[in-house]
Amino acid sequence: MIKKYNIKNKLSSYEVKGLIGIITPPSDKSISHRALLFSSLAVGKSTIYNLLHSEDVLNMVKALKTLGVKVINKNNICCVTGVGLNGFNTPNKHIDCGNSGTIARILLGAIGGSEIFVTLTGDSSLVNRPMDRVIKPLKKMGINFNSINNKLPLIIKGTSDILPIKYISPISSAQVKTTILLAGLNAHGTSEIIEPYSSRNHSENLLKYFGANIKYKTKLSGKNKVLITGGNNLKSCNITVPGDISSAAFALVAAIIIPGSSIKILNVGINYFRAGILEALDLMEAKIKLENKIINDYEEPVADILVQYSKLRGINLDSSFSARMIDEYPILAIAAAVASGKTRFCGLAELRYKESDRFRAIINGLVSCGIKVESNKDDIIIYGNNEVLGGATIDCLFDHRIAMSFIILGAISLKPIKVIGCKSISTSYPSFISEMNDIGMDIRVND
Ligand code: S3P
């Protein structure tokens, strides 16, 4: 299913003059995971167009097949025959979620309504990531778990007797919200989830499209409340997945910081709760224009993005931005490194729990490339400098977004930047190296 790009683990990125061309970013990873999982819980055959072909999504397909779901992918069209809300089979082997926190966390709520035992595990990064954030609410809903320290590997025991809950989440997390919503589909009654401010709402949009009894408002600020009432079957759907703004962000920032660049990025999902980076770059005075905006079948806005080299200025981003661009801080930090003046990102506690500790990775990586950076509690302060020394070797600890961010920084550094751990890029953006080189980057394989 997955086209092999065979990304080498050690790459170096050299200084270049300007990026010119058109990029079609890979399909949205969050929406791909949800399209597959929700189709599996529906009755009948759903068709997914433009599903992301990356390792994480391939692991979701494998997980669903292990649970008895039929998934056939041919010519970029994926057909999923749903088993209904509580129809997963007991698997004859464990489920390996690979590097993906999203798979592990959202699958638990979906499995919870089937009366089966399942063992979930993951790679060396994932087994160290917190699962208590989902185990806690799911236990309250009557689902049982067996784990050491609330981490993977764990065993989940589903139940036909899911209880509705009112859950006030201490964090804004789409994974937490989604897993409760999925468990709530099987509950006898209405569940309510409240988060401090809204995380990405793809699950709400898609669950509504699949016919779930869900109530939510697109509230741009303040507390977010979502209600779901169990018992309704999901109907099969046709879903087209837009391009991923989190992947598009690399070409976007690259074009902004490399003098002489002008590129167009096609078909990007610009959901308000994902598009914080566009607003942040606008505040930094980046030259960005949106074209051909449409709203798709499940209420997600999609547009083309035109972007040019821009002289950036440093900004203060308060913590209300963090949920709207949580995955984009590493690449925005690269933009901040060359902006004039100081940039402060506030409220980044959640960055410590991603594929690696991104809070540390941003600081250590920038400092090793000659940029002055400070931290204060959960804030990062970056002192922009239009001359980046580079010359560093960065071990991204198998974190795709850290790898891609420092490859982009190499393109404007006096000395090339070497990144170790680049194989991780295939979890989200397998064509990254070839596509970036096509528009003018100089990324080379190291011996
Ligand atoms: C995701 C939600 C975010 C994000 C992750 C994908 C999702 O995590 O960082 O890459 O698809 O739901 P949190 O929900 O933990 O914030």
Tab-separated table of N, CA, C and O and ligand atoms in Angstrom, residues 30 34 102 105 133 172-175 200 326-327 350 354, ligand 1:
chain	number	residue	atom	x	y	z
A	30	SER	N	-4.317	13.314	10.852
A	30	SER	CA	-5.398	13.211	11.854
A	30	SER	C	-6.696	12.752	11.193
A	30	SER	O	-7.420	11.901	11.723
A	34	ARG	N	-8.869	9.125	11.550
A	34	ARG	CA	-10.277	9.144	11.940
A	34	ARG	C	-11.161	8.546	10.847
A	34	ARG	O	-12.126	7.821	11.134
A	102	THR	N	-1.684	8.887	18.498
A	102	THR	CA	-3.089	9.021	18.084
A	102	THR	C	-3.729	7.643	17.938
A	102	THR	O	-4.852	7.419	18.418
A	105	ARG	N	-4.253	6.042	21.455
A	105	ARG	CA	-5.236	6.688	22.336
A	105	ARG	C	-6.645	6.616	21.771
A	105	ARG	O	-7.592	6.318	22.505
A	133	ARG	N	-3.951	9.863	30.602
A	133	ARG	CA	-4.914	10.884	30.163
A	133	ARG	C	-6.140	10.275	29.490
A	133	ARG	O	-7.216	10.866	29.517
A	172	SER	N	-6.330	20.438	26.831
A	172	SER	CA	-7.040	20.473	25.545
A	172	SER	C	-6.342	19.466	24.647
A	172	SER	O	-5.252	19.737	24.151
A	173	SER	N	-6.951	18.315	24.477
A	173	SER	CA	-6.325	17.262	23.674
A	173	SER	C	-7.378	16.595	22.808
A	173	SER	O	-8.370	16.046	23.311
A	174	ALA	N	-7.144	16.624	21.496
A	174	ALA	CA	-8.094	16.003	20.568
A	174	ALA	C	-8.110	14.487	20.737
A	174	ALA	O	-9.121	13.840	20.488
A	175	GLN	N	-6.981	13.930	21.171
A	175	GLN	CA	-6.930	12.478	21.354
A	175	GLN	C	-7.804	12.065	22.538
A	175	GLN	O	-8.566	11.092	22.453
A	200	ARG	N	-8.329	20.426	18.105
A	200	ARG	CA	-8.813	20.213	16.728
A	200	ARG	C	-10.153	19.470	16.775
A	200	ARG	O	-10.326	18.535	17.568
A	326	ILE	N	-0.169	22.873	17.981
A	326	ILE	CA	0.739	22.141	18.879
A	326	ILE	C	1.858	21.427	18.112
A	326	ILE	O	2.991	21.368	18.572
A	327	ASP	N	1.553	20.933	16.913
A	327	ASP	CA	2.580	20.188	16.169
A	327	ASP	C	3.494	21.103	15.345
A	327	ASP	O	4.457	20.633	14.741
A	350	GLU	N	2.661	20.769	26.911
A	350	GLU	CA	2.306	19.554	26.158
A	350	GLU	C	3.399	19.105	25.187
A	350	GLU	O	3.443	17.942	24.792
A	354	LYS	N	5.313	14.654	23.338
A	354	LYS	CA	5.111	14.275	21.928
A	354	LYS	C	6.065	13.136	21.556
A	354	LYS	O	6.608	12.479	22.429
B	1	S3P	C1	-3.651	14.636	17.195
B	1	S3P	C2	-3.752	15.463	18.276
B	1	S3P	C3	-2.609	16.177	18.879
B	1	S3P	C4	-1.396	16.175	17.974
B	1	S3P	C5	-1.168	14.850	17.314
B	1	S3P	C6	-2.370	14.431	16.495
B	1	S3P	C7	-4.868	13.972	16.698
B	1	S3P	O1	-2.286	15.559	20.108
B	1	S3P	O2	-0.250	16.572	18.673
B	1	S3P	O3	-0.043	14.922	16.459
B	1	S3P	O4	-4.884	13.520	15.536
B	1	S3P	O5	-5.836	13.901	17.458
B	1	S3P	P1	-3.110	15.886	21.457
B	1	S3P	O6	-4.495	15.505	21.232
B	1	S3P	O7	-2.472	15.049	22.511
B	1	S3P	O8	-2.929	17.336	21.701
